[in-house]
Amino acid sequence: MSDSVRWLPDGNQTPWENLAAAMKKGAPVPAGYVVLPSTPEQAIRAAYEDLKIRERTHFLAVRGPSHAVLNVIGPDPLIHTLRRLWAESADAPVLVQRMVHSMWCGKAHRHRKNVRIKANEGMMVLDPDTYLVNTENGTCTRRTLEPKQRKMIRHVDGTARVVEREGEREPLSAEHLAEVADLAVRAGSVIGWAIDDREKVWLVSVT
């Protein structure tokens, strides 16, 4: 792999090649770029400035091979985060991606005629609800809501906190379930998804 910055649509032969392929097919994938420890720091900073202008956001999700660091703001914190990830996994490609301000997030995968969707309010999958959606008619055939669910929320300054929701909770809407299920079917694999504060559904990972 070249040590230059590679924008996500050109992310073949990286851990995010399936996500890159989905993006090229028109799936709603957040913009980003892949870097290596050998990528010049100035190129990483320049790509961040480019991404910030294009996507109109300062917030990043920095995704290493084992985990992601969310709500990274600014070029200096980005460089520090990359160094931390490379200290854990030397030589690993890292995806620097626009951060989705998630109101809901989760995982989904197809199993025979159904899509199993795990859904959590907020930015992280902590205590997910479970939905089973029939792919033939798009209806939810089973729904299990957690009696208590932790929700991670983000503040404007990038800090985050976890609150616990209990009692009556609104389930994920039928429209959003159908959109998530469609993304899982199209990807043909396990996906990570998120719904932002404008109710747009994003595809954030394909494994």
mmCIF file of N, CA and C in Angstrom, residues 28-121:
data_model
loop_
_atom_site.group_PDB
_atom_site.id
_atom_site.type_symbol
_atom_site.label_atom_id
_atom_site.label_comp_id
_atom_site.label_asym_id
_atom_site.label_seq_id
_atom_site.Cartn_x
_atom_site.Cartn_y
_atom_site.Cartn_z
ATOM 1 N N PRO A 28 -24.575 5.376 1.500
ATOM 2 C CA PRO A 28 -24.303 6.597 2.282
ATOM 3 C C PRO A 28 -23.192 6.379 3.302
ATOM 4 N N VAL A 29 -21.956 6.403 2.835
ATOM 5 C CA VAL A 29 -20.776 6.178 3.674
ATOM 6 C C VAL A 29 -20.133 7.527 4.003
ATOM 7 N N PRO A 30 -19.824 7.809 5.268
ATOM 8 C CA PRO A 30 -19.144 9.065 5.602
ATOM 9 C C PRO A 30 -17.779 9.156 4.915
ATOM 10 N N ALA A 31 -17.442 10.336 4.423
ATOM 11 C CA ALA A 31 -16.173 10.542 3.723
ATOM 12 C C ALA A 31 -14.998 10.355 4.676
ATOM 13 N N GLY A 32 -13.866 9.927 4.104
ATOM 14 C CA GLY A 32 -12.680 9.753 4.918
ATOM 15 C C GLY A 32 -11.482 9.376 4.078
ATOM 16 N N TYR A 33 -10.353 9.144 4.755
ATOM 17 C CA TYR A 33 -9.138 8.768 4.049
ATOM 18 C C TYR A 33 -8.312 7.823 4.915
ATOM 19 N N VAL A 34 -7.490 6.999 4.245
ATOM 20 C CA VAL A 34 -6.684 5.979 4.907
ATOM 21 C C VAL A 34 -5.228 6.436 4.933
ATOM 22 N N VAL A 35 -4.581 6.268 6.104
ATOM 23 C CA VAL A 35 -3.175 6.655 6.253
ATOM 24 C C VAL A 35 -2.389 5.525 6.919
ATOM 25 N N LEU A 36 -1.063 5.584 6.761
ATOM 26 C CA LEU A 36 -0.126 4.654 7.376
ATOM 27 C C LEU A 36 0.850 5.429 8.263
ATOM 28 N N PRO A 37 1.596 4.719 9.129
ATOM 29 C CA PRO A 37 2.628 5.424 9.906
ATOM 30 C C PRO A 37 3.637 6.150 9.022
ATOM 31 N N SER A 38 3.853 5.658 7.807
ATOM 32 C CA SER A 38 4.813 6.285 6.898
ATOM 33 C C SER A 38 4.230 7.449 6.113
ATOM 34 N N THR A 39 2.919 7.701 6.246
ATOM 35 C CA THR A 39 2.316 8.839 5.555
ATOM 36 C C THR A 39 2.849 10.134 6.151
ATOM 37 N N PRO A 40 3.327 11.065 5.341
ATOM 38 C CA PRO A 40 3.860 12.316 5.888
ATOM 39 C C PRO A 40 2.819 13.056 6.728
ATOM 40 N N GLU A 41 3.259 13.555 7.864
ATOM 41 C CA GLU A 41 2.339 14.248 8.769
ATOM 42 C C GLU A 41 1.663 15.430 8.087
ATOM 43 N N GLN A 42 2.398 16.154 7.261
ATOM 44 C CA GLN A 42 1.815 17.302 6.585
ATOM 45 C C GLN A 42 0.692 16.887 5.651
ATOM 46 N N ALA A 43 0.833 15.716 5.027
ATOM 47 C CA ALA A 43 -0.220 15.215 4.143
ATOM 48 C C ALA A 43 -1.469 14.849 4.945
ATOM 49 N N ILE A 44 -1.281 14.293 6.145
ATOM 50 C CA ILE A 44 -2.413 13.947 7.015
ATOM 51 C C ILE A 44 -3.148 15.207 7.436
ATOM 52 N N ARG A 45 -2.377 16.231 7.819
ATOM 53 C CA ARG A 45 -2.988 17.497 8.239
ATOM 54 C C ARG A 45 -3.715 18.168 7.075
ATOM 55 N N ALA A 46 -3.121 18.154 5.893
ATOM 56 C CA ALA A 46 -3.748 18.771 4.729
ATOM 57 C C ALA A 46 -5.047 18.055 4.363
ATOM 58 N N ALA A 47 -5.045 16.723 4.463
ATOM 59 C CA ALA A 47 -6.255 15.958 4.157
ATOM 60 C C ALA A 47 -7.355 16.261 5.173
ATOM 61 N N TYR A 48 -6.970 16.452 6.439
ATOM 62 C CA TYR A 48 -7.958 16.833 7.456
ATOM 63 C C TYR A 48 -8.610 18.169 7.101
ATOM 64 N N GLU A 49 -7.807 19.140 6.697
ATOM 65 C CA GLU A 49 -8.353 20.445 6.327
ATOM 66 C C GLU A 49 -9.295 20.312 5.132
ATOM 67 N N ASP A 50 -8.930 19.478 4.182
ATOM 68 C CA ASP A 50 -9.768 19.237 3.009
ATOM 69 C C ASP A 50 -11.098 18.604 3.423
ATOM 70 N N LEU A 51 -11.008 17.573 4.281
ATOM 71 C CA LEU A 51 -12.215 16.892 4.750
ATOM 72 C C LEU A 51 -13.106 17.842 5.538
ATOM 73 N N LYS A 52 -12.507 18.671 6.372
ATOM 74 C CA LYS A 52 -13.258 19.619 7.197
ATOM 75 C C LYS A 52 -14.062 20.585 6.329
ATOM 76 N N ILE A 53 -13.447 21.071 5.260
ATOM 77 C CA ILE A 53 -14.133 22.013 4.380
ATOM 78 C C ILE A 53 -15.228 21.316 3.583
ATOM 79 N N ARG A 54 -14.910 20.136 3.065
ATOM 80 C CA ARG A 54 -15.878 19.409 2.249
ATOM 81 C C ARG A 54 -17.113 18.991 3.045
ATOM 82 N N GLU A 55 -16.864 18.494 4.243
ATOM 83 C CA GLU A 55 -17.955 17.920 5.038
ATOM 84 C C GLU A 55 -18.523 18.905 6.062
ATOM 85 N N ARG A 56 -17.922 20.071 6.183
ATOM 86 C CA ARG A 56 -18.401 21.110 7.103
ATOM 87 C C ARG A 56 -18.484 20.620 8.544
ATOM 88 N N THR A 57 -17.440 19.941 8.968
ATOM 89 C CA THR A 57 -17.377 19.477 10.352
ATOM 90 C C THR A 57 -15.924 19.392 10.787
ATOM 91 N N HIS A 58 -15.686 19.629 12.080
ATOM 92 C CA HIS A 58 -14.350 19.481 12.655
ATOM 93 C C HIS A 58 -14.182 18.103 13.292
ATOM 94 N N PHE A 59 -15.262 17.361 13.477
ATOM 95 C CA PHE A 59 -15.249 16.130 14.261
ATOM 96 C C PHE A 59 -14.874 14.927 13.406
ATOM 97 N N LEU A 60 -14.036 14.049 13.980
ATOM 98 C CA LEU A 60 -13.563 12.868 13.275
ATOM 99 C C LEU A 60 -13.838 11.600 14.079
ATOM 100 N N ALA A 61 -14.001 10.500 13.350
ATOM 101 C CA ALA A 61 -13.908 9.157 13.920
ATOM 102 C C ALA A 61 -12.638 8.547 13.336
ATOM 103 N N VAL A 62 -11.708 8.146 14.192
ATOM 104 C CA VAL A 62 -10.429 7.596 13.746
ATOM 105 C C VAL A 62 -10.457 6.099 14.044
ATOM 106 N N ARG A 63 -10.455 5.289 12.979
ATOM 107 C CA ARG A 63 -10.735 3.861 13.103
ATOM 108 C C ARG A 63 -9.477 3.032 12.862
ATOM 109 N N GLY A 64 -9.009 2.384 13.918
ATOM 110 C CA GLY A 64 -7.887 1.466 13.817
ATOM 111 C C GLY A 64 -8.369 0.049 13.588
ATOM 112 N N PRO A 65 -7.462 -0.921 13.573
ATOM 113 C CA PRO A 65 -7.854 -2.307 13.292
ATOM 114 C C PRO A 65 -8.713 -2.946 14.377
ATOM 115 N N SER A 66 -8.587 -2.484 15.623
ATOM 116 C CA SER A 66 -9.337 -3.120 16.707
ATOM 117 C C SER A 66 -10.447 -2.257 17.289
ATOM 118 N N HIS A 67 -10.323 -0.920 17.195
ATOM 119 C CA HIS A 67 -11.342 -0.048 17.763
ATOM 120 C C HIS A 67 -11.244 1.339 17.140
ATOM 121 N N ALA A 68 -12.257 2.151 17.432
ATOM 122 C CA ALA A 68 -12.304 3.524 16.922
ATOM 123 C C ALA A 68 -12.218 4.511 18.074
ATOM 124 N N VAL A 69 -11.637 5.664 17.792
ATOM 125 C CA VAL A 69 -11.625 6.786 18.727
ATOM 126 C C VAL A 69 -12.547 7.846 18.142
ATOM 127 N N LEU A 70 -13.578 8.226 18.895
ATOM 128 C CA LEU A 70 -14.605 9.126 18.398
ATOM 129 C C LEU A 70 -14.378 10.556 18.884
ATOM 130 N N ASN A 71 -15.001 11.505 18.154
ATOM 131 C CA ASN A 71 -14.986 12.911 18.552
ATOM 132 C C ASN A 71 -13.589 13.507 18.641
ATOM 133 N N VAL A 72 -12.734 13.161 17.704
ATOM 134 C CA VAL A 72 -11.413 13.781 17.620
ATOM 135 C C VAL A 72 -11.587 15.105 16.879
ATOM 136 N N ILE A 73 -11.087 16.186 17.468
ATOM 137 C CA ILE A 73 -11.287 17.527 16.906
ATOM 138 C C ILE A 73 -9.937 18.198 16.678
ATOM 139 N N GLY A 74 -9.634 18.544 15.448
ATOM 140 C CA GLY A 74 -8.451 19.324 15.147
ATOM 141 C C GLY A 74 -7.261 18.490 14.703
ATOM 142 N N PRO A 75 -6.322 19.110 13.986
ATOM 143 C CA PRO A 75 -5.177 18.372 13.437
ATOM 144 C C PRO A 75 -4.214 17.834 14.492
ATOM 145 N N ASP A 76 -3.963 18.595 15.552
ATOM 146 C CA ASP A 76 -3.040 18.105 16.587
ATOM 147 C C ASP A 76 -3.605 16.889 17.322
ATOM 148 N N PRO A 77 -4.871 16.944 17.813
ATOM 149 C CA PRO A 77 -5.440 15.742 18.421
ATOM 150 C C PRO A 77 -5.502 14.551 17.453
ATOM 151 N N LEU A 78 -5.704 14.840 16.153
ATOM 152 C CA LEU A 78 -5.692 13.751 15.170
ATOM 153 C C LEU A 78 -4.334 13.061 15.147
ATOM 154 N N ILE A 79 -3.260 13.830 15.089
ATOM 155 C CA ILE A 79 -1.921 13.243 15.055
ATOM 156 C C ILE A 79 -1.647 12.442 16.325
ATOM 157 N N HIS A 80 -2.038 12.988 17.487
ATOM 158 C CA HIS A 80 -1.845 12.266 18.751
ATOM 159 C C HIS A 80 -2.633 10.951 18.757
ATOM 160 N N THR A 81 -3.850 10.971 18.237
ATOM 161 C CA THR A 81 -4.678 9.763 18.197
ATOM 162 C C THR A 81 -4.058 8.712 17.282
ATOM 163 N N LEU A 82 -3.569 9.138 16.132
ATOM 164 C CA LEU A 82 -2.914 8.199 15.216
ATOM 165 C C LEU A 82 -1.695 7.555 15.877
ATOM 166 N N ARG A 83 -0.920 8.340 16.586
ATOM 167 C CA ARG A 83 0.263 7.787 17.255
ATOM 168 C C ARG A 83 -0.124 6.754 18.301
ATOM 169 N N ARG A 84 -1.219 7.014 19.027
ATOM 170 C CA ARG A 84 -1.704 6.041 20.019
ATOM 171 C C ARG A 84 -2.113 4.742 19.347
ATOM 172 N N LEU A 85 -2.854 4.843 18.234
ATOM 173 C CA LEU A 85 -3.302 3.633 17.540
ATOM 174 C C LEU A 85 -2.119 2.861 16.965
ATOM 175 N N TRP A 86 -1.136 3.577 16.426
ATOM 176 C CA TRP A 86 0.030 2.896 15.863
ATOM 177 C C TRP A 86 0.938 2.314 16.944
ATOM 178 N N ALA A 87 0.894 2.879 18.163
ATOM 179 C CA ALA A 87 1.634 2.285 19.271
ATOM 180 C C ALA A 87 1.045 0.924 19.637
ATOM 181 N N GLU A 88 -0.272 0.769 19.416
ATOM 182 C CA GLU A 88 -0.942 -0.501 19.696
ATOM 183 C C GLU A 88 -0.803 -1.484 18.540
ATOM 184 N N SER A 89 -0.856 -0.967 17.316
ATOM 185 C CA SER A 89 -0.810 -1.815 16.118
ATOM 186 C C SER A 89 0.126 -1.168 15.102
ATOM 187 N N ALA A 90 1.407 -1.476 15.212
ATOM 188 C CA ALA A 90 2.402 -0.866 14.331
ATOM 189 C C ALA A 90 2.129 -1.224 12.877
ATOM 190 N N ASP A 91 2.294 -0.245 12.004
ATOM 191 C CA ASP A 91 2.162 -0.412 10.550
ATOM 192 C C ASP A 91 0.728 -0.612 10.074
ATOM 193 N N ALA A 92 -0.255 -0.534 10.974
ATOM 194 C CA ALA A 92 -1.641 -0.774 10.566
ATOM 195 C C ALA A 92 -2.220 0.441 9.839
ATOM 196 N N PRO A 93 -2.958 0.228 8.740
ATOM 197 C CA PRO A 93 -3.684 1.341 8.136
ATOM 198 C C PRO A 93 -4.748 1.857 9.104
ATOM 199 N N VAL A 94 -4.999 3.148 9.086
ATOM 200 C CA VAL A 94 -6.014 3.768 9.935
ATOM 201 C C VAL A 94 -6.926 4.613 9.057
ATOM 202 N N LEU A 95 -8.215 4.513 9.315
ATOM 203 C CA LEU A 95 -9.200 5.293 8.578
ATOM 204 C C LEU A 95 -9.568 6.538 9.373
ATOM 205 N N VAL A 96 -9.359 7.691 8.773
ATOM 206 C CA VAL A 96 -9.759 8.974 9.351
ATOM 207 C C VAL A 96 -11.034 9.386 8.642
ATOM 208 N N GLN A 97 -12.130 9.491 9.392
ATOM 209 C CA GLN A 97 -13.446 9.612 8.773
ATOM 210 C C GLN A 97 -14.275 10.708 9.423
ATOM 211 N N ARG A 98 -15.104 11.304 8.625
ATOM 212 C CA ARG A 98 -16.073 12.261 9.167
ATOM 213 C C ARG A 98 -16.872 11.588 10.280
ATOM 214 N N MET A 99 -17.012 12.280 11.403
ATOM 215 C CA MET A 99 -17.786 11.769 12.519
ATOM 216 C C MET A 99 -19.269 12.004 12.278
ATOM 217 N N VAL A 100 -20.061 10.943 12.417
ATOM 218 C CA VAL A 100 -21.512 11.068 12.341
ATOM 219 C C VAL A 100 -22.043 11.344 13.747
ATOM 220 N N HIS A 101 -22.793 12.439 13.900
ATOM 221 C CA HIS A 101 -23.397 12.756 15.196
ATOM 222 C C HIS A 101 -24.601 11.826 15.383
ATOM 223 N N SER A 102 -24.357 10.669 15.985
ATOM 224 C CA SER A 102 -25.349 9.593 16.019
ATOM 225 C C SER A 102 -26.416 9.807 17.078
ATOM 226 N N MET A 103 -27.666 9.734 16.645
ATOM 227 C CA MET A 103 -28.788 9.655 17.571
ATOM 228 C C MET A 103 -29.126 8.196 17.857
ATOM 229 N N TRP A 104 -28.839 7.336 16.879
ATOM 230 C CA TRP A 104 -28.941 5.887 17.018
ATOM 231 C C TRP A 104 -27.739 5.269 16.315
ATOM 232 N N CYS A 105 -27.311 4.092 16.765
ATOM 233 C CA CYS A 105 -26.272 3.366 16.049
ATOM 234 C C CYS A 105 -26.439 1.883 16.337
ATOM 235 N N GLY A 106 -25.710 1.059 15.590
ATOM 236 C CA GLY A 106 -25.828 -0.361 15.843
ATOM 237 C C GLY A 106 -25.154 -1.212 14.795
ATOM 238 N N LYS A 107 -25.484 -2.499 14.842
ATOM 239 C CA LYS A 107 -24.980 -3.494 13.892
ATOM 240 C C LYS A 107 -26.180 -4.183 13.245
ATOM 241 N N ALA A 108 -25.949 -4.755 12.072
ATOM 242 C CA ALA A 108 -27.009 -5.501 11.396
ATOM 243 C C ALA A 108 -26.380 -6.550 10.492
ATOM 244 N N HIS A 109 -27.056 -7.684 10.372
ATOM 245 C CA HIS A 109 -26.602 -8.699 9.426
ATOM 246 C C HIS A 109 -27.786 -9.519 8.948
ATOM 247 N N ARG A 110 -27.666 -10.007 7.728
ATOM 248 C CA ARG A 110 -28.723 -10.813 7.140
ATOM 249 C C ARG A 110 -28.547 -12.271 7.533
ATOM 250 N N HIS A 111 -29.675 -12.916 7.854
ATOM 251 C CA HIS A 111 -29.683 -14.345 8.143
ATOM 252 C C HIS A 111 -30.900 -14.953 7.464
ATOM 253 N N ARG A 112 -30.645 -15.645 6.352
ATOM 254 C CA ARG A 112 -31.716 -16.225 5.541
ATOM 255 C C ARG A 112 -32.666 -15.137 5.062
ATOM 256 N N LYS A 113 -33.948 -15.211 5.440
ATOM 257 C CA LYS A 113 -34.923 -14.240 4.949
ATOM 258 C C LYS A 113 -35.089 -13.038 5.878
ATOM 259 N N ASN A 114 -34.237 -12.963 6.891
ATOM 260 C CA ASN A 114 -34.382 -11.883 7.871
ATOM 261 C C ASN A 114 -33.094 -11.091 8.021
ATOM 262 N N VAL A 115 -33.234 -9.879 8.534
ATOM 263 C CA VAL A 115 -32.087 -9.081 8.964
ATOM 264 C C VAL A 115 -32.224 -8.851 10.464
ATOM 265 N N ARG A 116 -31.189 -9.228 11.202
ATOM 266 C CA ARG A 116 -31.173 -8.986 12.649
ATOM 267 C C ARG A 116 -30.467 -7.654 12.895
ATOM 268 N N ILE A 117 -31.164 -6.743 13.554
ATOM 269 C CA ILE A 117 -30.643 -5.395 13.783
ATOM 270 C C ILE A 117 -30.476 -5.162 15.277
ATOM 271 N N LYS A 118 -29.274 -4.776 15.683
ATOM 272 C CA LYS A 118 -28.998 -4.333 17.041
ATOM 273 C C LYS A 118 -28.984 -2.806 17.022
ATOM 274 N N ALA A 119 -29.711 -2.186 17.933
ATOM 275 C CA ALA A 119 -29.862 -0.723 17.903
ATOM 276 C C ALA A 119 -29.712 -0.135 19.295
ATOM 277 N N ASN A 120 -28.945 0.944 19.387
ATOM 278 C CA ASN A 120 -28.714 1.637 20.648
ATOM 279 C C ASN A 120 -28.871 3.134 20.422
ATOM 280 N N GLU A 121 -29.559 3.817 21.324
ATOM 281 C CA GLU A 121 -29.604 5.269 21.238
ATOM 282 C C GLU A 121 -28.221 5.830 21.549
#
